[in-house]
Amino acid sequence: VAFLLLDIGNPAVEAIPIGTRVWCGLLQSLSVRAAGFFVVSLAAVTPALRVQYIVMMYIAIFPIAILIRSTNFYEE
């Protein structure tokens, strides 16, 4: 949803047909956290969407980081 809303009026995203744009947004939401694949170049998206991607990447690793800090493998 953020891919569609934050890039309203962006010529790089507006060039993609609306049906394809929805699928591209879904792909972006899944792959930016795990694989780092991008449909539209990061240079072409708005700064607000870049911040959204950074937050998504941080949230993806946060539960793993908390789990590693709460366990101590060497003392068990």
mmCIF file of N, CA and C in Angstrom:
data_model
loop_
_atom_site.group_PDB
_atom_site.id
_atom_site.type_symbol
_atom_site.label_atom_id
_atom_site.label_comp_id
_atom_site.label_asym_id
_atom_site.label_seq_id
_atom_site.Cartn_x
_atom_site.Cartn_y
_atom_site.Cartn_z
ATOM 1 N N VAL A 1 0.837 -1.188 0.000
ATOM 2 C CA VAL A 1 0.000 0.000 0.000
ATOM 3 C C VAL A 1 0.879 1.247 0.000
ATOM 4 N N ALA A 2 1.962 1.216 0.794
ATOM 5 C CA ALA A 2 2.848 2.381 0.846
ATOM 6 C C ALA A 2 3.504 2.625 -0.506
ATOM 7 N N PHE A 3 3.800 1.561 -1.233
ATOM 8 C CA PHE A 3 4.397 1.703 -2.565
ATOM 9 C C PHE A 3 3.473 2.501 -3.471
ATOM 10 N N LEU A 4 2.173 2.248 -3.373
ATOM 11 C CA LEU A 4 1.214 2.948 -4.227
ATOM 12 C C LEU A 4 0.932 4.360 -3.727
ATOM 13 N N LEU A 5 0.800 4.527 -2.421
ATOM 14 C CA LEU A 5 0.424 5.827 -1.872
ATOM 15 C C LEU A 5 1.573 6.831 -1.859
ATOM 16 N N LEU A 6 2.760 6.384 -1.481
ATOM 17 C CA LEU A 6 3.872 7.322 -1.354
ATOM 18 C C LEU A 6 4.479 7.716 -2.694
ATOM 19 N N ASP A 7 4.152 6.994 -3.744
ATOM 20 C CA ASP A 7 4.685 7.325 -5.064
ATOM 21 C C ASP A 7 3.622 7.852 -6.019
ATOM 22 N N ILE A 8 2.565 8.440 -5.495
ATOM 23 C CA ILE A 8 1.564 9.069 -6.360
ATOM 24 C C ILE A 8 2.208 10.273 -7.041
ATOM 25 N N GLY A 9 2.103 10.315 -8.343
ATOM 26 C CA GLY A 9 2.683 11.405 -9.113
ATOM 27 C C GLY A 9 4.127 11.174 -9.528
ATOM 28 N N ASN A 10 4.715 10.075 -9.121
ATOM 29 C CA ASN A 10 6.088 9.755 -9.511
ATOM 30 C C ASN A 10 6.066 9.176 -10.926
ATOM 31 N N PRO A 11 6.748 9.803 -11.877
ATOM 32 C CA PRO A 11 6.680 9.328 -13.268
ATOM 33 C C PRO A 11 7.200 7.904 -13.462
ATOM 34 N N ALA A 12 8.183 7.493 -12.681
ATOM 35 C CA ALA A 12 8.732 6.139 -12.828
ATOM 36 C C ALA A 12 7.709 5.085 -12.439
ATOM 37 N N VAL A 13 6.885 5.374 -11.453
ATOM 38 C CA VAL A 13 5.870 4.420 -11.000
ATOM 39 C C VAL A 13 4.590 4.580 -11.806
ATOM 40 N N GLU A 14 4.249 5.790 -12.172
ATOM 41 C CA GLU A 14 3.032 6.031 -12.943
ATOM 42 C C GLU A 14 3.102 5.399 -14.336
ATOM 43 N N ALA A 15 4.300 5.128 -14.841
ATOM 44 C CA ALA A 15 4.446 4.502 -16.156
ATOM 45 C C ALA A 15 4.030 3.034 -16.141
ATOM 46 N N ILE A 16 3.971 2.432 -14.964
ATOM 47 C CA ILE A 16 3.565 1.029 -14.830
ATOM 48 C C ILE A 16 2.039 0.976 -14.819
ATOM 49 N N PRO A 17 1.407 0.091 -15.593
ATOM 50 C CA PRO A 17 -0.062 -0.033 -15.565
ATOM 51 C C PRO A 17 -0.560 -0.385 -14.157
ATOM 52 N N ILE A 18 -1.780 0.032 -13.821
ATOM 53 C CA ILE A 18 -2.292 -0.071 -12.452
ATOM 54 C C ILE A 18 -2.342 -1.515 -11.949
ATOM 55 N N GLY A 19 -2.754 -2.450 -12.771
ATOM 56 C CA GLY A 19 -2.797 -3.849 -12.330
ATOM 57 C C GLY A 19 -1.414 -4.389 -12.028
ATOM 58 N N THR A 20 -0.481 -4.082 -12.901
ATOM 59 C CA THR A 20 0.906 -4.500 -12.692
ATOM 60 C C THR A 20 1.508 -3.774 -11.504
ATOM 61 N N ARG A 21 1.115 -2.520 -11.304
ATOM 62 C CA ARG A 21 1.631 -1.730 -10.188
ATOM 63 C C ARG A 21 1.242 -2.336 -8.848
ATOM 64 N N VAL A 22 0.033 -2.880 -8.758
ATOM 65 C CA VAL A 22 -0.401 -3.534 -7.514
ATOM 66 C C VAL A 22 0.459 -4.762 -7.245
ATOM 67 N N TRP A 23 0.700 -5.573 -8.272
ATOM 68 C CA TRP A 23 1.553 -6.754 -8.102
ATOM 69 C C TRP A 23 2.989 -6.354 -7.786
ATOM 70 N N CYS A 24 3.458 -5.279 -8.395
ATOM 71 C CA CYS A 24 4.809 -4.794 -8.096
ATOM 72 C C CYS A 24 4.909 -4.318 -6.648
ATOM 73 N N GLY A 25 3.859 -3.673 -6.158
ATOM 74 C CA GLY A 25 3.837 -3.254 -4.762
ATOM 75 C C GLY A 25 3.872 -4.432 -3.814
ATOM 76 N N LEU A 26 3.156 -5.496 -4.162
ATOM 77 C CA LEU A 26 3.182 -6.709 -3.343
ATOM 78 C C LEU A 26 4.573 -7.335 -3.349
ATOM 79 N N LEU A 27 5.186 -7.409 -4.519
ATOM 80 C CA LEU A 27 6.539 -7.948 -4.612
ATOM 81 C C LEU A 27 7.517 -7.100 -3.813
ATOM 82 N N GLN A 28 7.393 -5.782 -3.906
ATOM 83 C CA GLN A 28 8.264 -4.897 -3.147
ATOM 84 C C GLN A 28 8.119 -5.120 -1.650
ATOM 85 N N SER A 29 6.886 -5.258 -1.185
ATOM 86 C CA SER A 29 6.669 -5.407 0.256
ATOM 87 C C SER A 29 7.252 -6.702 0.789
ATOM 88 N N LEU A 30 7.283 -7.739 -0.030
ATOM 89 C CA LEU A 30 7.833 -9.016 0.416
ATOM 90 C C LEU A 30 9.346 -9.094 0.227
ATOM 91 N N SER A 31 9.848 -8.558 -0.857
ATOM 92 C CA SER A 31 11.259 -8.767 -1.170
ATOM 93 C C SER A 31 12.193 -7.736 -0.558
ATOM 94 N N VAL A 32 11.715 -6.558 -0.239
ATOM 95 C CA VAL A 32 12.614 -5.542 0.307
ATOM 96 C C VAL A 32 13.127 -5.955 1.684
ATOM 97 N N ARG A 33 12.335 -6.697 2.438
ATOM 98 C CA ARG A 33 12.763 -7.136 3.764
ATOM 99 C C ARG A 33 13.685 -8.336 3.698
ATOM 100 N N ALA A 34 13.447 -9.232 2.764
ATOM 101 C CA ALA A 34 14.173 -10.494 2.766
ATOM 102 C C ALA A 34 15.311 -10.550 1.752
ATOM 103 N N ALA A 35 15.065 -10.094 0.540
ATOM 104 C CA ALA A 35 16.035 -10.334 -0.524
ATOM 105 C C ALA A 35 16.688 -9.067 -1.061
ATOM 106 N N GLY A 36 16.030 -7.941 -0.939
ATOM 107 C CA GLY A 36 16.590 -6.706 -1.462
ATOM 108 C C GLY A 36 16.325 -6.464 -2.931
ATOM 109 N N PHE A 37 15.354 -7.172 -3.512
ATOM 110 C CA PHE A 37 14.994 -6.949 -4.908
ATOM 111 C C PHE A 37 14.116 -5.710 -5.005
ATOM 112 N N PHE A 38 14.271 -4.957 -6.087
ATOM 113 C CA PHE A 38 13.477 -3.757 -6.296
ATOM 114 C C PHE A 38 12.880 -3.767 -7.687
ATOM 115 N N VAL A 39 11.621 -3.368 -7.788
ATOM 116 C CA VAL A 39 10.946 -3.252 -9.079
ATOM 117 C C VAL A 39 11.341 -1.940 -9.741
ATOM 118 N N VAL A 40 11.342 -0.884 -8.962
ATOM 119 C CA VAL A 40 11.725 0.443 -9.428
ATOM 120 C C VAL A 40 13.022 0.806 -8.710
ATOM 121 N N SER A 41 13.938 1.423 -9.404
ATOM 122 C CA SER A 41 15.219 1.797 -8.816
ATOM 123 C C SER A 41 15.017 2.681 -7.589
ATOM 124 N N LEU A 42 15.872 2.527 -6.594
ATOM 125 C CA LEU A 42 15.775 3.356 -5.396
ATOM 126 C C LEU A 42 16.001 4.830 -5.703
ATOM 127 N N ALA A 43 16.743 5.120 -6.738
ATOM 128 C CA ALA A 43 16.964 6.511 -7.119
ATOM 129 C C ALA A 43 15.692 7.149 -7.666
ATOM 130 N N ALA A 44 14.751 6.329 -8.140
ATOM 131 C CA ALA A 44 13.534 6.859 -8.753
ATOM 132 C C ALA A 44 12.377 6.999 -7.771
ATOM 133 N N VAL A 45 12.432 6.360 -6.613
ATOM 134 C CA VAL A 45 11.314 6.443 -5.665
ATOM 135 C C VAL A 45 11.476 7.666 -4.772
ATOM 136 N N THR A 46 10.402 8.030 -4.114
ATOM 137 C CA THR A 46 10.412 9.205 -3.249
ATOM 138 C C THR A 46 11.187 8.930 -1.962
ATOM 139 N N PRO A 47 11.711 9.976 -1.321
ATOM 140 C CA PRO A 47 12.436 9.780 -0.062
ATOM 141 C C PRO A 47 11.574 9.147 1.037
ATOM 142 N N ALA A 48 10.280 9.434 1.040
ATOM 143 C CA ALA A 48 9.400 8.839 2.053
ATOM 144 C C ALA A 48 9.343 7.323 1.910
ATOM 145 N N LEU A 49 9.353 6.835 0.694
ATOM 146 C CA LEU A 49 9.329 5.390 0.472
ATOM 147 C C LEU A 49 10.663 4.760 0.855
ATOM 148 N N ARG A 50 11.749 5.470 0.658
ATOM 149 C CA ARG A 50 13.059 4.958 1.097
ATOM 150 C C ARG A 50 13.099 4.796 2.608
ATOM 151 N N VAL A 51 12.549 5.762 3.325
ATOM 152 C CA VAL A 51 12.480 5.657 4.788
ATOM 153 C C VAL A 51 11.613 4.471 5.181
ATOM 154 N N GLN A 52 10.521 4.268 4.486
ATOM 155 C CA GLN A 52 9.646 3.116 4.743
ATOM 156 C C GLN A 52 10.419 1.810 4.569
ATOM 157 N N TYR A 53 11.234 1.726 3.528
ATOM 158 C CA TYR A 53 12.029 0.518 3.286
ATOM 159 C C TYR A 53 13.045 0.295 4.405
ATOM 160 N N ILE A 54 13.671 1.358 4.878
ATOM 161 C CA ILE A 54 14.640 1.227 5.972
ATOM 162 C C ILE A 54 13.958 0.712 7.227
ATOM 163 N N VAL A 55 12.790 1.241 7.538
ATOM 164 C CA VAL A 55 12.036 0.777 8.707
ATOM 165 C C VAL A 55 11.652 -0.690 8.539
ATOM 166 N N MET A 56 11.222 -1.072 7.354
ATOM 167 C CA MET A 56 10.848 -2.468 7.111
ATOM 168 C C MET A 56 12.049 -3.401 7.266
ATOM 169 N N MET A 57 13.214 -2.979 6.817
ATOM 170 C CA MET A 57 14.408 -3.812 6.952
ATOM 171 C C MET A 57 14.809 -3.956 8.415
ATOM 172 N N TYR A 58 14.657 -2.902 9.199
ATOM 173 C CA TYR A 58 14.997 -2.964 10.619
ATOM 174 C C TYR A 58 14.019 -3.861 11.369
ATOM 175 N N ILE A 59 12.743 -3.741 11.085
ATOM 176 C CA ILE A 59 11.731 -4.552 11.762
ATOM 177 C C ILE A 59 11.900 -6.024 11.417
ATOM 178 N N ALA A 60 12.360 -6.335 10.230
ATOM 179 C CA ALA A 60 12.532 -7.736 9.835
ATOM 180 C C ALA A 60 13.572 -8.441 10.691
ATOM 181 N N ILE A 61 14.618 -7.764 11.114
ATOM 182 C CA ILE A 61 15.679 -8.392 11.891
ATOM 183 C C ILE A 61 15.489 -8.208 13.393
ATOM 184 N N PHE A 62 14.627 -7.335 13.828
ATOM 185 C CA PHE A 62 14.479 -7.022 15.247
ATOM 186 C C PHE A 62 14.143 -8.237 16.113
ATOM 187 N N PRO A 63 13.171 -9.088 15.764
ATOM 188 C CA PRO A 63 12.893 -10.252 16.630
ATOM 189 C C PRO A 63 14.076 -11.205 16.749
ATOM 190 N N ILE A 64 14.848 -11.354 15.699
ATOM 191 C CA ILE A 64 16.017 -12.235 15.754
ATOM 192 C C ILE A 64 17.083 -11.636 16.663
ATOM 193 N N ALA A 65 17.282 -10.334 16.586
ATOM 194 C CA ALA A 65 18.275 -9.679 17.433
ATOM 195 C C ALA A 65 17.899 -9.790 18.905
ATOM 196 N N ILE A 66 16.632 -9.648 19.234
ATOM 197 C CA ILE A 66 16.182 -9.781 20.623
ATOM 198 C C ILE A 66 16.375 -11.210 21.105
ATOM 199 N N LEU A 67 16.089 -12.179 20.265
ATOM 200 C CA LEU A 67 16.254 -13.580 20.636
ATOM 201 C C LEU A 67 17.720 -13.910 20.898
ATOM 202 N N ILE A 68 18.608 -13.405 20.086
ATOM 203 C CA ILE A 68 20.035 -13.669 20.276
ATOM 204 C C ILE A 68 20.528 -13.036 21.570
ATOM 205 N N ARG A 69 20.059 -11.864 21.900
ATOM 206 C CA ARG A 69 20.493 -11.199 23.129
ATOM 207 C C ARG A 69 19.955 -11.882 24.377
ATOM 208 N N SER A 70 18.797 -12.508 24.283
ATOM 209 C CA SER A 70 18.199 -13.107 25.479
ATOM 210 C C SER A 70 18.690 -14.517 25.747
ATOM 211 N N THR A 71 19.378 -15.140 24.808
ATOM 212 C CA THR A 71 19.908 -16.482 25.029
ATOM 213 C C THR A 71 21.422 -16.426 25.119
ATOM 214 N N ASN A 72 21.961 -17.302 25.938
ATOM 215 C CA ASN A 72 23.405 -17.391 26.057
ATOM 216 C C ASN A 72 23.804 -18.832 25.809
ATOM 217 N N PHE A 73 24.244 -19.100 24.648
ATOM 218 C CA PHE A 73 24.570 -20.456 24.221
ATOM 219 C C PHE A 73 25.762 -21.022 24.995
ATOM 220 N N TYR A 74 26.705 -20.183 25.347
ATOM 221 C CA TYR A 74 27.943 -20.673 25.943
ATOM 222 C C TYR A 74 27.804 -21.045 27.415
ATOM 223 N N GLU A 75 26.818 -20.553 28.122
ATOM 224 C CA GLU A 75 26.651 -20.870 29.539
ATOM 225 C C GLU A 75 25.774 -22.073 29.782
ATOM 226 N N GLU A 76 25.134 -22.590 28.777
ATOM 227 C CA GLU A 76 24.225 -23.718 28.977
ATOM 228 C C GLU A 76 24.928 -25.033 28.977
#
